[in-house]
Structure formats: structure tokens, C-alpha cells
Amino acid sequence: MRQAGRSLPEYRASRTGVGMLEACAMPELVTEITLQPVRRYGVDAAVLYSDIVVPLAAAGIDVRIEPGVGPVMGRAVRTAAEVDALPDLDPAAMAPVGEAIRMLVAELGGTPLIGFAGAPFTLASYLIEGGPSRHHERTKALMISDPGLWDALLSRIAGIAATALVAQLSAGVSVVQLFDSWAGALSRADYERFAAPYSARVLAEVAEHSSAPRIHFGVGTAELLGSMAAAGADVMGVDYHLPLDEAQRRITAAVGPRPLQGNLDPAMLLAPWDAVAPRALDMLRAGRAAPGHIANLGHGVLPQTDPDQLARLVDLVHGFDPADAPPGQ
Amino acid sequence: MRQAGRSLPEYRASRTGVGMLEACAMPELVTEITLQPVRRYGVDAAVLYSDIVVPLAAAGIDVRIEPGVGPVMGRAVRTAAEVDALPDLDPAAMAPVGEAIRMLVAELGGTPLIGFAGAPFTLASYLIEGGPSRHHERTKALMISDPGLWDALLSRIAGIAATALVAQLSAGVSVVQLFDSWAGALSRADYERFAAPYSARVLAEVAEHSSAPRIHFGVGTAELLGSMAAAGADVMGVDYHLPLDEAQRRITAAVGPRPLQGNLDPAMLLAPWDAVAPRALDMLRAGRAAPGHIANLGHGVLPQTDPDQLARLVDLVHGFDPADAPPGQ
């Protein structure tokens, strides 16, 4: 469960006085925070404590994470000169992350560790808008009006994201996820033309270096699942807008079936457990349409979530026997 | 084009020193602001200057609109006692809006005037969360955990929205739009169970009082178009995530074909006109799948839009001859 730490008192204690991106570059702290939800919940995998913009920061691009806002750039990137001036990511700059990964792999034993990075379109939006954006208007305007500049920028970012994921794999993560937070802002045609080719480049470069499974995930992407799977995915992450069996139908139509990860709506966890449990069971039953289903939330854990709800959810998932009830019951 | 005024200097001048909801209750000012885009662009219809929460404010519920934030409630509504204490909307409280509508109808001559109100689910989210919400977590938690309270609250809001639309029709608007900003936060199953019945009640009550066309619109609703059309719609509004021909296929499968309104992505208007024009033409061509297509944006005008771009768009639409080019060309 992504961002499971946000709701934990032990996480908040660990982060006191330490900025988000600073924390991501402190190996002992990354190790401790990554292990917290594993210890508390006994989940079947750990998610590396990091952020989708860590590869940009590691490349030396001026980005900070403002609490309650998100990633904010020191300066926006909108011109050919600004794109040319973007640094590449030196794999050596990923050393603190690599050190954390090595410590984690030693601690985790047989529990897999999932690494991740932001997808080129999402990172491009942060760079072009200068921070989080509701409408991505400068991004879309640049995208449709200057294809050459768009290609140069997205190619540069794809290189950074690929280098970051390969570095994580070299250090020992056993799964990587490409995270396209904002892909859902695009129509399918625009996604296929302006975003998918660069995500495909990242995922192909990862596959050249490792046979580790690649998860591909975005939010609000019900219309894009087939196109995202076609860009590359050993596992497709699905958000909460679509039941898993319907998601699987769309993915199968495009590329054949894939194991799915998801997709309980994290907002629902604020309801009493009696109301949440039937929805978790619905997810598990729909997930049988996707052999290899990785039970998960359909988006990150909300900070105000009661940790006991997450514990109940993990117990319910662990106690579920797919053979018990027929699909849809 | 909704919120066309936001980008106009004459609008900003009219609003100087006047709060949004105060402005919506000043008939001369509503008339002036409503007419501004009609004068400037020569569009084929006027959109009443109002806000989706005006019916709540008119009912006496404590709501204000904070610039850059949106509707904020004086207090949230989450308990049975708080729902019971909600006032109904006395049609007499819509008098200033009615007066503005009568003045506008006289000024507009043959140009239709479109009225609107927020849909029950969207208004419920503002009431429950206490303001705009990214994840609607309290709303969803209440929805799945207390169906009786949910029904009581949504029924109350449906009554307020219906009264507001009927008052607008009685005063002379020729079209009404039910505006479900947040419906896209729900899966189709949840939309059909928790939102559609109350929107259907509003739209049915409107139809009892008038044969005026009813437009039904939401954002991020590609998965919901058929369900929204089934809840009631003489015209379906479509946002920019889906081409109009694909939207029409989904609506037709559910209820038969409908005229569509939409759906150029307003963010694209920030690009140079040479890049915008082909997209506007794509929309017009796809719109032939929906006889009676009302060319429009797929969401509100962004405040930073160059008014000259909107003028060019209106001219392009007015100059388009559907017989000129075959679909898809």
C-alpha cells in the first residue's frame, strides 16, 4: 500500500524536522520508514520510501516538496534553452538510495522490495508548470504547439527515469513501478501520442537490464489501461474507478491478460470497518479475473486513515481463499 | 462557454469589491456579467451568471465562495440532527435571480438563456466535507456506512436543486443544466446507487414543470455517461477526455442517441491558435455523430485564457459547415 506510512505515528516521529527529499537521501531513515508498515501490518511486500521526483532531485534539478502542496520547481522548464540545460542523471547520484536498498534487502529477507519512479509525462508536467497543476494547461499547450521541444524534454526525462529505475534494480529492488500520476488528464489519443512513447522507452530500458516485474500505474486512467499496458507492463496497477474484472477486459483486448494490482478506494477506509469489509471482498472476488492479483488500494493511503483499518484490511486479504466463493458472489 | 467571463477584463472590473455570491444576488450585475461574453463573442446562447451553490445560499445555508478555493461551508453537515436542521428552499428566496433572468430575457431577444444548479452528489460533498475536497473521503465514508442518513441528506438537497431550477424556468430561462462536478470521483456502480437516483429526481421534477431541454454534465465521467443519460438528459454534456463519437456510442448503448454539448479541452486554448484550430475542427467533425451537437468547451474557461482565442474559436464554429468534410477527415 503506497504511502502507508503517512498515517502512522511512528512515521511522523521519524520525519520530525526532516524535509521529504532530504529524508529520501538518508539511507538509515529510508530503511526505517520503509520497514514501518511491514512491521506493523505484515504486508507481503515493502514499498521503498521515496518520491516520484527523487530522480529529478538526484539529477541536480532544483525541486523541493512543500508539505500540503507537492513538488515545486525552483524554476519552470519551458524553452529549448531550459531543456538543453537539464542535467542527465549520473547513476552515482543514486548512491544513497542504493545504500538504503541494500540495507533493506538484508533486513527484509524473503519479502520483496518495490522501487518506483515518476513517468515522463507526469514529471514533465511538474517541470513545465513549475509545481502541481489542476489543469496542466502550460503542459498541454506546449505539447500540442511545439512537438520538437516536447520530444526533447520528454526524451531527457525518460532517460532520467530509466537511469533511476535501473539503479534501484542494480541495488536490489525486486519489482519496479512506473508511476504516471497525471496521465488521466489526457485523452487516449493524446496519451498514445505524447506520453506512451516515453513511458515505453523507460520500461524497455528497464527490461534490458533486468527481468524484474514492471508495474505500470496511473490515476483516472480507466480509458487508458490498454494503451498503458501496450507501452509496457508485466503488472497493471488499477485505480478505484473501475472494477478489476472490467479493467482486465480492457487490458486483455489490448495486449492479453495481465496480473493486476489494486484497487480499493482509499477514501472508503474512513468508514467503519463493517462498511469497508464488503467492498474489500468485492475487490478480491473481482480480482480473480486477473490471476496473480496483488490486493492493494487503488491510490495512496490518506494521511488521516486509522492504522487499525489498514491492519484489518491486511488480515482480511490474508484470510481470503479465492476458492471459497464463486466470482461475483 | 461556461465561466467565459473569468478571462474578461470587463468581468473583473464588474466584480471589483463584490463577493461572488453577493454578485449572484444583484440582478443588474448578473445581467451585465451574463451579457458580457454574448456581446464580445456573439455566442449562440447566454449562460446565467451564477454558481452551483447559489441554491444552497438562497435556502439560507451558510456558504461563501473563497477566491482561489471554492465554496466553503460555515459548518459541515454530517449528523442526522444537522441534516434535519437544513432549511428547504423557499422559491421566494430566488427572487433576485428571477429578476435578473427577466431582465436578461428582455435584453437577449432570441438568444437562449441557460440556467443551472449543482447536482445533489456534488452539493452533498461540499456540505459533508465543509469545502472543496480532493478525495471526498468523508462523503464516501458516510455514503457507504449510513444509507439512511445519506438518503435523507441527498433527498433534501435534491429538493433544493429542483426548486432552484424550476424557479429559473418560471422566470424565463430556456434551458437548464444539472452540473455534477464531482460525479467522476465515483465508480459507475456507486454513481448509480448513491448519486443517480437523486439527480433523476431533480431532472424529473424539472420535466414536470417545463418542456425546456435539460442538459446533464459532469467532469471525468467517461465511465458514467450512459448512467447519467439514464438519470435524465435531453442533452448530454461531455468533458474533454473522450471524443464525441465515442461518447455518443456509450450514451446510445444506454438510452439511445442524444444531442451532445462539448468538448474542446479548455487547457488547449493556451496554445497558439495554429495548434488549437485543428483540435476544434476534430471536435466539430466528431460532433456529427450527435445531431444537434452544441459546440463548446469540455470544461469551464480557464481565467488566464486570452479572450482573442475564444473569439477565434467562436468564429471557427460559426464558419464550420458540417456538410463540407466527411466525418473523421
mmCIF file of N, CA, C and O in Angstrom, chain A residues 6 69 134-138 140-145 182 184-188 190 193-194 220 222-223 240-243 246 250 265-272 275-276 279 299 302 304, chain B residues 6 69 134-138 140-145 182 184-188 190 193-194 220 222-223 240-243 246 250 265-272 275-276 279 299 302 304:
data_model
loop_
_atom_site.group_PDB
_atom_site.id
_atom_site.type_symbol
_atom_site.label_atom_id
_atom_site.label_comp_id
_atom_site.label_asym_id
_atom_site.label_seq_id
_atom_site.Cartn_x
_atom_site.Cartn_y
_atom_site.Cartn_z
ATOM 1 N N ARG A 6 2.178 7.474 5.818
ATOM 2 C CA ARG A 6 1.615 8.788 6.146
ATOM 3 C C ARG A 6 0.657 8.774 7.324
ATOM 4 O O ARG A 6 0.453 9.779 7.981
ATOM 5 N N VAL A 69 1.405 20.696 -0.454
ATOM 6 C CA VAL A 69 1.361 21.215 -1.834
ATOM 7 C C VAL A 69 1.839 20.141 -2.808
ATOM 8 O O VAL A 69 1.110 19.725 -3.698
ATOM 9 N N ARG A 134 -3.752 21.758 -11.605
ATOM 10 C CA ARG A 134 -5.043 21.115 -11.718
ATOM 11 C C ARG A 134 -5.396 20.845 -13.176
ATOM 12 O O ARG A 134 -6.004 19.837 -13.504
ATOM 13 N N HIS A 135 -5.016 21.751 -14.054
ATOM 14 C CA HIS A 135 -5.462 21.639 -15.449
ATOM 15 C C HIS A 135 -4.322 21.351 -16.434
ATOM 16 O O HIS A 135 -4.588 21.101 -17.602
ATOM 17 N N HIS A 136 -3.066 21.426 -15.971
ATOM 18 C CA HIS A 136 -1.912 21.099 -16.822
ATOM 19 C C HIS A 136 -1.924 21.913 -18.113
ATOM 20 O O HIS A 136 -1.588 21.418 -19.186
ATOM 21 N N GLU A 137 -2.341 23.188 -18.009
ATOM 22 C CA GLU A 137 -2.584 23.952 -19.227
ATOM 23 C C GLU A 137 -1.301 24.329 -19.966
ATOM 24 O O GLU A 137 -1.268 24.328 -21.189
ATOM 25 N N ARG A 138 -0.243 24.672 -19.236
ATOM 26 C CA ARG A 138 1.006 25.003 -19.935
ATOM 27 C C ARG A 138 1.605 23.747 -20.566
ATOM 28 O O ARG A 138 2.203 23.786 -21.640
ATOM 29 N N LYS A 140 -0.078 21.072 -21.662
ATOM 30 C CA LYS A 140 -0.838 20.706 -22.859
ATOM 31 C C LYS A 140 -0.577 21.681 -24.002
ATOM 32 O O LYS A 140 -0.515 21.278 -25.170
ATOM 33 N N ALA A 141 -0.454 22.969 -23.666
ATOM 34 C CA ALA A 141 -0.204 23.957 -24.720
ATOM 35 C C ALA A 141 1.146 23.685 -25.380
ATOM 36 O O ALA A 141 1.266 23.709 -26.612
ATOM 37 N N LEU A 142 2.172 23.403 -24.564
ATOM 38 C CA LEU A 142 3.496 23.106 -25.145
ATOM 39 C C LEU A 142 3.432 21.830 -25.982
ATOM 40 O O LEU A 142 3.954 21.759 -27.099
ATOM 41 N N MET A 143 2.754 20.847 -25.449
ATOM 42 C CA MET A 143 2.634 19.532 -26.091
ATOM 43 C C MET A 143 2.067 19.634 -27.507
ATOM 44 O O MET A 143 2.589 19.020 -28.444
ATOM 45 N N ILE A 144 1.002 20.436 -27.667
ATOM 46 C CA ILE A 144 0.362 20.482 -28.994
ATOM 47 C C ILE A 144 0.965 21.540 -29.900
ATOM 48 O O ILE A 144 0.709 21.540 -31.097
ATOM 49 N N SER A 145 1.774 22.457 -29.338
ATOM 50 C CA SER A 145 2.248 23.543 -30.198
ATOM 51 C C SER A 145 3.720 23.405 -30.576
ATOM 52 O O SER A 145 4.156 24.023 -31.534
ATOM 53 N N TRP A 182 -0.455 11.831 -13.540
ATOM 54 C CA TRP A 182 -1.296 12.774 -14.276
ATOM 55 C C TRP A 182 -1.727 12.275 -15.649
ATOM 56 O O TRP A 182 -2.344 13.011 -16.406
ATOM 57 N N GLY A 184 -4.082 10.553 -16.494
ATOM 58 C CA GLY A 184 -5.538 10.641 -16.628
ATOM 59 C C GLY A 184 -6.042 12.000 -17.088
ATOM 60 O O GLY A 184 -7.221 12.143 -17.390
ATOM 61 N N ALA A 185 -5.153 12.987 -17.167
ATOM 62 C CA ALA A 185 -5.560 14.297 -17.700
ATOM 63 C C ALA A 185 -5.632 14.290 -19.217
ATOM 64 O O ALA A 185 -6.106 15.254 -19.818
ATOM 65 N N LEU A 186 -5.145 13.211 -19.835
ATOM 66 C CA LEU A 186 -5.080 13.149 -21.297
ATOM 67 C C LEU A 186 -6.175 12.253 -21.868
ATOM 68 O O LEU A 186 -6.543 11.239 -21.264
ATOM 69 N N SER A 187 -6.649 12.606 -23.052
ATOM 70 C CA SER A 187 -7.482 11.678 -23.816
ATOM 71 C C SER A 187 -6.601 10.514 -24.274
ATOM 72 O O SER A 187 -5.372 10.605 -24.260
ATOM 73 N N ARG A 188 -7.233 9.434 -24.696
ATOM 74 C CA ARG A 188 -6.443 8.276 -25.114
ATOM 75 C C ARG A 188 -5.532 8.626 -26.297
ATOM 76 O O ARG A 188 -4.363 8.241 -26.338
ATOM 77 N N ASP A 190 -4.253 11.473 -27.126
ATOM 78 C CA ASP A 190 -3.115 12.285 -26.688
ATOM 79 C C ASP A 190 -2.143 11.472 -25.845
ATOM 80 O O ASP A 190 -0.925 11.647 -25.942
ATOM 81 N N ARG A 193 -0.011 9.461 -28.169
ATOM 82 C CA ARG A 193 0.926 10.230 -28.980
ATOM 83 C C ARG A 193 1.996 10.928 -28.149
ATOM 84 O O ARG A 193 3.159 10.984 -28.544
ATOM 85 N N PHE A 194 1.607 11.480 -27.005
ATOM 86 C CA PHE A 194 2.512 12.391 -26.291
ATOM 87 C C PHE A 194 3.109 11.811 -25.004
ATOM 88 O O PHE A 194 4.023 12.382 -24.448
ATOM 89 N N GLY A 220 -7.026 7.733 -12.611
ATOM 90 C CA GLY A 220 -8.031 8.242 -13.546
ATOM 91 C C GLY A 220 -7.788 7.743 -14.953
ATOM 92 O O GLY A 220 -8.061 8.434 -15.935
ATOM 93 N N ALA A 222 -8.958 4.856 -16.502
ATOM 94 C CA ALA A 222 -9.835 3.787 -16.988
ATOM 95 C C ALA A 222 -9.828 3.707 -18.513
ATOM 96 O O ALA A 222 -9.866 2.616 -19.087
ATOM 97 N N GLU A 223 -9.746 4.865 -19.176
ATOM 98 C CA GLU A 223 -9.774 4.891 -20.644
ATOM 99 C C GLU A 223 -8.428 4.525 -21.247
ATOM 100 O O GLU A 223 -8.320 4.329 -22.459
ATOM 101 N N TYR A 240 -9.354 3.094 -8.472
ATOM 102 C CA TYR A 240 -10.619 2.602 -7.908
ATOM 103 C C TYR A 240 -11.847 2.920 -8.759
ATOM 104 O O TYR A 240 -12.971 2.660 -8.334
ATOM 105 N N HIS A 241 -11.645 3.502 -9.957
ATOM 106 C CA HIS A 241 -12.817 3.902 -10.732
ATOM 107 C C HIS A 241 -13.492 2.744 -11.454
ATOM 108 O O HIS A 241 -14.614 2.884 -11.930
ATOM 109 N N LEU A 242 -12.778 1.626 -11.574
ATOM 110 C CA LEU A 242 -13.246 0.547 -12.440
ATOM 111 C C LEU A 242 -13.058 -0.777 -11.705
ATOM 112 O O LEU A 242 -12.009 -1.019 -11.135
ATOM 113 N N PRO A 243 -14.061 -1.673 -11.711
ATOM 114 C CA PRO A 243 -13.838 -2.984 -11.087
ATOM 115 C C PRO A 243 -12.717 -3.734 -11.825
ATOM 116 O O PRO A 243 -12.519 -3.555 -13.027
ATOM 117 N N GLU A 246 -13.570 -5.623 -15.080
ATOM 118 C CA GLU A 246 -13.726 -4.760 -16.258
ATOM 119 C C GLU A 246 -12.359 -4.226 -16.715
ATOM 120 O O GLU A 246 -12.077 -4.162 -17.918
ATOM 121 N N ARG A 250 -10.475 -4.749 -20.543
ATOM 122 C CA ARG A 250 -9.886 -3.721 -21.407
ATOM 123 C C ARG A 250 -8.420 -4.023 -21.716
ATOM 124 O O ARG A 250 -7.946 -3.809 -22.832
ATOM 125 N N ASP A 265 -10.809 1.770 -3.032
ATOM 126 C CA ASP A 265 -10.770 3.227 -2.904
ATOM 127 C C ASP A 265 -10.296 3.593 -1.494
ATOM 128 O O ASP A 265 -10.967 3.307 -0.508
ATOM 129 N N PRO A 266 -9.118 4.241 -1.371
ATOM 130 C CA PRO A 266 -8.596 4.535 -0.025
ATOM 131 C C PRO A 266 -9.525 5.445 0.779
ATOM 132 O O PRO A 266 -9.497 5.401 2.012
ATOM 133 N N ALA A 267 -10.334 6.259 0.094
ATOM 134 C CA ALA A 267 -11.263 7.136 0.831
ATOM 135 C C ALA A 267 -12.266 6.311 1.634
ATOM 136 O O ALA A 267 -12.718 6.731 2.704
ATOM 137 N N MET A 268 -12.615 5.126 1.116
ATOM 138 C CA MET A 268 -13.612 4.293 1.787
ATOM 139 C C MET A 268 -13.119 3.816 3.159
ATOM 140 O O MET A 268 -13.913 3.461 4.021
ATOM 141 N N LEU A 269 -11.783 3.794 3.352
ATOM 142 C CA LEU A 269 -11.229 3.304 4.622
ATOM 143 C C LEU A 269 -11.593 4.203 5.799
ATOM 144 O O LEU A 269 -11.385 3.825 6.950
ATOM 145 N N LEU A 270 -12.153 5.383 5.511
ATOM 146 C CA LEU A 270 -12.577 6.243 6.609
ATOM 147 C C LEU A 270 -13.939 5.839 7.160
ATOM 148 O O LEU A 270 -14.372 6.356 8.196
ATOM 149 N N ALA A 271 -14.623 4.933 6.492
ATOM 150 C CA ALA A 271 -15.908 4.418 7.002
ATOM 151 C C ALA A 271 -15.632 3.347 8.063
ATOM 152 O O ALA A 271 -14.537 2.786 8.117
ATOM 153 N N PRO A 272 -16.630 3.047 8.906
ATOM 154 C CA PRO A 272 -16.455 1.948 9.860
ATOM 155 C C PRO A 272 -16.157 0.637 9.116
ATOM 156 O O PRO A 272 -16.589 0.445 7.971
ATOM 157 N N ALA A 275 -18.595 -1.427 6.984
ATOM 158 C CA ALA A 275 -18.937 -0.942 5.643
ATOM 159 C C ALA A 275 -17.786 -1.167 4.659
ATOM 160 O O ALA A 275 -18.007 -1.259 3.447
ATOM 161 N N VAL A 276 -16.568 -1.260 5.190
ATOM 162 C CA VAL A 276 -15.400 -1.420 4.316
ATOM 163 C C VAL A 276 -15.230 -2.875 3.878
ATOM 164 O O VAL A 276 -14.914 -3.154 2.715
ATOM 165 N N ARG A 279 -16.664 -4.215 0.649
ATOM 166 C CA ARG A 279 -16.014 -3.648 -0.538
ATOM 167 C C ARG A 279 -14.660 -4.302 -0.778
ATOM 168 O O ARG A 279 -14.254 -4.507 -1.924
ATOM 169 N N HIS A 299 -5.157 3.766 -4.820
ATOM 170 C CA HIS A 299 -4.435 5.037 -4.763
ATOM 171 C C HIS A 299 -3.721 5.038 -3.414
ATOM 172 O O HIS A 299 -3.859 4.086 -2.644
ATOM 173 N N LEU A 302 -4.619 7.674 2.578
ATOM 174 C CA LEU A 302 -4.839 9.050 3.033
ATOM 175 C C LEU A 302 -4.240 9.217 4.429
ATOM 176 O O LEU A 302 -4.328 8.314 5.264
ATOM 177 N N GLN A 304 -5.105 10.683 7.072
ATOM 178 C CA GLN A 304 -5.971 10.600 8.251
ATOM 179 C C GLN A 304 -6.558 9.202 8.462
ATOM 180 O O GLN A 304 -7.437 9.005 9.310
ATOM 181 N N ARG B 6 -14.615 34.773 -16.714
ATOM 182 C CA ARG B 6 -13.408 34.819 -15.876
ATOM 183 C C ARG B 6 -12.185 35.384 -16.570
ATOM 184 O O ARG B 6 -11.280 35.893 -15.930
ATOM 185 N N VAL B 69 -10.231 29.139 -3.890
ATOM 186 C CA VAL B 69 -10.527 27.925 -3.122
ATOM 187 C C VAL B 69 -11.807 27.279 -3.632
ATOM 188 O O VAL B 69 -11.820 26.142 -4.085
ATOM 189 N N ARG B 134 -10.331 16.900 -2.367
ATOM 190 C CA ARG B 134 -9.675 16.171 -3.452
ATOM 191 C C ARG B 134 -10.125 14.720 -3.477
ATOM 192 O O ARG B 134 -10.267 14.122 -4.532
ATOM 193 N N HIS B 135 -10.348 14.145 -2.307
ATOM 194 C CA HIS B 135 -10.635 12.706 -2.251
ATOM 195 C C HIS B 135 -12.063 12.379 -1.798
ATOM 196 O O HIS B 135 -12.467 11.230 -1.849
ATOM 197 N N HIS B 136 -12.813 13.385 -1.339
ATOM 198 C CA HIS B 136 -14.213 13.176 -0.937
ATOM 199 C C HIS B 136 -14.340 12.050 0.092
ATOM 200 O O HIS B 136 -15.289 11.274 0.054
ATOM 201 N N GLU B 137 -13.375 11.980 1.007
ATOM 202 C CA GLU B 137 -13.312 10.810 1.881
ATOM 203 C C GLU B 137 -14.428 10.790 2.923
ATOM 204 O O GLU B 137 -14.967 9.720 3.232
ATOM 205 N N ARG B 138 -14.805 11.936 3.476
ATOM 206 C CA ARG B 138 -15.894 11.921 4.448
ATOM 207 C C ARG B 138 -17.225 11.630 3.748
ATOM 208 O O ARG B 138 -18.107 10.982 4.296
ATOM 209 N N LYS B 140 -17.640 9.813 0.970
ATOM 210 C CA LYS B 140 -17.722 8.393 0.623
ATOM 211 C C LYS B 140 -17.925 7.537 1.871
ATOM 212 O O LYS B 140 -18.654 6.532 1.829
ATOM 213 N N ALA B 141 -17.267 7.914 2.967
ATOM 214 C CA ALA B 141 -17.419 7.132 4.198
ATOM 215 C C ALA B 141 -18.876 7.194 4.684
ATOM 216 O O ALA B 141 -19.461 6.167 5.046
ATOM 217 N N LEU B 142 -19.471 8.382 4.648
ATOM 218 C CA LEU B 142 -20.868 8.498 5.077
ATOM 219 C C LEU B 142 -21.787 7.714 4.132
ATOM 220 O O LEU B 142 -22.683 6.981 4.554
ATOM 221 N N MET B 143 -21.518 7.841 2.849
ATOM 222 C CA MET B 143 -22.316 7.194 1.812
ATOM 223 C C MET B 143 -22.403 5.687 2.008
ATOM 224 O O MET B 143 -23.489 5.108 1.914
ATOM 225 N N ILE B 144 -21.262 5.049 2.316
ATOM 226 C CA ILE B 144 -21.296 3.586 2.401
ATOM 227 C C ILE B 144 -21.625 3.086 3.802
ATOM 228 O O ILE B 144 -21.919 1.910 3.978
ATOM 229 N N SER B 145 -21.588 3.979 4.794
ATOM 230 C CA SER B 145 -21.783 3.484 6.161
ATOM 231 C C SER B 145 -23.142 3.844 6.736
ATOM 232 O O SER B 145 -23.580 3.216 7.695
ATOM 233 N N TRP B 182 -18.427 16.599 -9.279
ATOM 234 C CA TRP B 182 -17.630 15.566 -8.607
ATOM 235 C C TRP B 182 -18.097 14.143 -8.899
ATOM 236 O O TRP B 182 -17.561 13.193 -8.316
ATOM 237 N N GLY B 184 -17.443 12.244 -11.157
ATOM 238 C CA GLY B 184 -16.330 11.447 -11.662
ATOM 239 C C GLY B 184 -15.475 10.822 -10.561
ATOM 240 O O GLY B 184 -14.615 10.000 -10.851
ATOM 241 N N ALA B 185 -15.720 11.182 -9.314
ATOM 242 C CA ALA B 185 -14.999 10.554 -8.197
ATOM 243 C C ALA B 185 -15.570 9.176 -7.862
ATOM 244 O O ALA B 185 -14.984 8.442 -7.068
ATOM 245 N N LEU B 186 -16.719 8.848 -8.461
ATOM 246 C CA LEU B 186 -17.400 7.590 -8.138
ATOM 247 C C LEU B 186 -17.220 6.551 -9.241
ATOM 248 O O LEU B 186 -17.166 6.887 -10.425
ATOM 249 N N SER B 187 -17.179 5.290 -8.833
ATOM 250 C CA SER B 187 -17.283 4.212 -9.814
ATOM 251 C C SER B 187 -18.709 4.218 -10.369
ATOM 252 O O SER B 187 -19.612 4.820 -9.789
ATOM 253 N N ARG B 188 -18.909 3.516 -11.471
ATOM 254 C CA ARG B 188 -20.251 3.505 -12.053
ATOM 255 C C ARG B 188 -21.267 2.892 -11.092
ATOM 256 O O ARG B 188 -22.379 3.416 -10.931
ATOM 257 N N ASP B 190 -21.253 2.849 -7.846
ATOM 258 C CA ASP B 190 -21.564 3.790 -6.770
ATOM 259 C C ASP B 190 -22.363 4.987 -7.294
ATOM 260 O O ASP B 190 -23.253 5.492 -6.619
ATOM 261 N N ARG B 193 -25.923 3.903 -7.628
ATOM 262 C CA ARG B 193 -26.611 3.653 -6.363
ATOM 263 C C ARG B 193 -26.761 4.909 -5.508
ATOM 264 O O ARG B 193 -27.800 5.119 -4.881
ATOM 265 N N PHE B 194 -25.724 5.750 -5.472
ATOM 266 C CA PHE B 194 -25.700 6.821 -4.474
ATOM 267 C C PHE B 194 -25.913 8.223 -5.042
ATOM 268 O O PHE B 194 -26.108 9.158 -4.282
ATOM 269 N N GLY B 220 -14.911 14.192 -15.809
ATOM 270 C CA GLY B 220 -14.268 12.899 -15.543
ATOM 271 C C GLY B 220 -15.272 11.766 -15.536
ATOM 272 O O GLY B 220 -15.130 10.787 -14.818
ATOM 273 N N ALA B 222 -16.394 9.798 -18.184
ATOM 274 C CA ALA B 222 -16.426 8.934 -19.371
ATOM 275 C C ALA B 222 -17.098 7.594 -19.076
ATOM 276 O O ALA B 222 -17.828 7.058 -19.908
ATOM 277 N N GLU B 223 -16.865 7.070 -17.858
ATOM 278 C CA GLU B 223 -17.446 5.771 -17.487
ATOM 279 C C GLU B 223 -18.916 5.885 -17.112
ATOM 280 O O GLU B 223 -19.604 4.877 -16.943
ATOM 281 N N TYR B 240 -13.625 16.635 -21.849
ATOM 282 C CA TYR B 240 -12.651 16.510 -22.940
ATOM 283 C C TYR B 240 -11.898 15.189 -22.964
ATOM 284 O O TYR B 240 -10.978 15.007 -23.770
ATOM 285 N N HIS B 241 -12.265 14.253 -22.077
ATOM 286 C CA HIS B 241 -11.482 13.017 -22.023
ATOM 287 C C HIS B 241 -11.815 12.032 -23.145
ATOM 288 O O HIS B 241 -11.054 11.097 -23.375
ATOM 289 N N LEU B 242 -12.942 12.241 -23.802
ATOM 290 C CA LEU B 242 -13.456 11.245 -24.735
ATOM 291 C C LEU B 242 -13.923 11.953 -26.005
ATOM 292 O O LEU B 242 -14.619 12.955 -25.920
ATOM 293 N N PRO B 243 -13.580 11.437 -27.197
ATOM 294 C CA PRO B 243 -14.120 12.066 -28.409
ATOM 295 C C PRO B 243 -15.647 11.949 -28.425
ATOM 296 O O PRO B 243 -16.218 10.993 -27.885
ATOM 297 N N GLU B 246 -17.244 8.651 -29.637
ATOM 298 C CA GLU B 246 -17.190 7.564 -28.663
ATOM 299 C C GLU B 246 -18.188 7.822 -27.515
ATOM 300 O O GLU B 246 -18.864 6.899 -27.044
ATOM 301 N N ARG B 250 -21.481 5.363 -26.281
ATOM 302 C CA ARG B 250 -21.806 4.905 -24.919
ATOM 303 C C ARG B 250 -23.211 5.330 -24.497
ATOM 304 O O ARG B 250 -23.932 4.578 -23.851
ATOM 305 N N ASP B 265 -10.885 20.682 -24.944
ATOM 306 C CA ASP B 265 -10.165 20.840 -23.679
ATOM 307 C C ASP B 265 -9.780 22.318 -23.496
ATOM 308 O O ASP B 265 -8.995 22.862 -24.273
ATOM 309 N N PRO B 266 -10.322 22.987 -22.479
ATOM 310 C CA PRO B 266 -10.034 24.425 -22.328
ATOM 311 C C PRO B 266 -8.553 24.710 -22.101
ATOM 312 O O PRO B 266 -8.081 25.802 -22.422
ATOM 313 N N ALA B 267 -7.812 23.734 -21.570
ATOM 314 C CA ALA B 267 -6.367 23.953 -21.363
ATOM 315 C C ALA B 267 -5.656 24.167 -22.690
ATOM 316 O O ALA B 267 -4.665 24.903 -22.769
ATOM 317 N N MET B 268 -6.164 23.534 -23.749
ATOM 318 C CA MET B 268 -5.510 23.633 -25.055
ATOM 319 C C MET B 268 -5.560 25.068 -25.598
ATOM 320 O O MET B 268 -4.745 25.447 -26.444
ATOM 321 N N LEU B 269 -6.531 25.864 -25.130
ATOM 322 C CA LEU B 269 -6.670 27.236 -25.635
ATOM 323 C C LEU B 269 -5.474 28.107 -25.277
ATOM 324 O O LEU B 269 -5.339 29.213 -25.790
ATOM 325 N N LEU B 270 -4.599 27.607 -24.398
ATOM 326 C CA LEU B 270 -3.397 28.382 -24.080
ATOM 327 C C LEU B 270 -2.304 28.210 -25.128
ATOM 328 O O LEU B 270 -1.295 28.919 -25.098
ATOM 329 N N ALA B 271 -2.501 27.275 -26.051
ATOM 330 C CA ALA B 271 -1.542 27.107 -27.150
ATOM 331 C C ALA B 271 -1.829 28.149 -28.231
ATOM 332 O O ALA B 271 -2.916 28.715 -28.286
ATOM 333 N N PRO B 272 -0.840 28.414 -29.112
ATOM 334 C CA PRO B 272 -1.105 29.312 -30.244
ATOM 335 C C PRO B 272 -2.274 28.786 -31.092
ATOM 336 O O PRO B 272 -2.496 27.574 -31.160
ATOM 337 N N ALA B 275 -2.247 25.718 -33.380
ATOM 338 C CA ALA B 275 -2.303 24.379 -32.783
ATOM 339 C C ALA B 275 -3.705 24.060 -32.265
ATOM 340 O O ALA B 275 -4.078 22.897 -32.129
ATOM 341 N N VAL B 276 -4.487 25.094 -31.979
ATOM 342 C CA VAL B 276 -5.833 24.891 -31.418
ATOM 343 C C VAL B 276 -6.835 24.558 -32.518
ATOM 344 O O VAL B 276 -7.694 23.685 -32.354
ATOM 345 N N ARG B 279 -7.689 21.008 -33.508
ATOM 346 C CA ARG B 279 -8.417 20.292 -32.452
ATOM 347 C C ARG B 279 -9.880 20.722 -32.404
ATOM 348 O O ARG B 279 -10.764 19.911 -32.137
ATOM 349 N N HIS B 299 -15.045 21.863 -20.424
ATOM 350 C CA HIS B 299 -14.968 22.270 -19.022
ATOM 351 C C HIS B 299 -14.966 23.801 -19.051
ATOM 352 O O HIS B 299 -14.991 24.393 -20.115
ATOM 353 N N LEU B 302 -10.542 28.679 -18.572
ATOM 354 C CA LEU B 302 -9.532 29.000 -17.561
ATOM 355 C C LEU B 302 -9.338 30.518 -17.496
ATOM 356 O O LEU B 302 -9.368 31.188 -18.528
ATOM 357 N N GLN B 304 -6.878 32.453 -17.213
ATOM 358 C CA GLN B 304 -5.761 33.068 -17.930
ATOM 359 C C GLN B 304 -5.902 32.951 -19.447
ATOM 360 O O GLN B 304 -4.978 33.273 -20.195
#
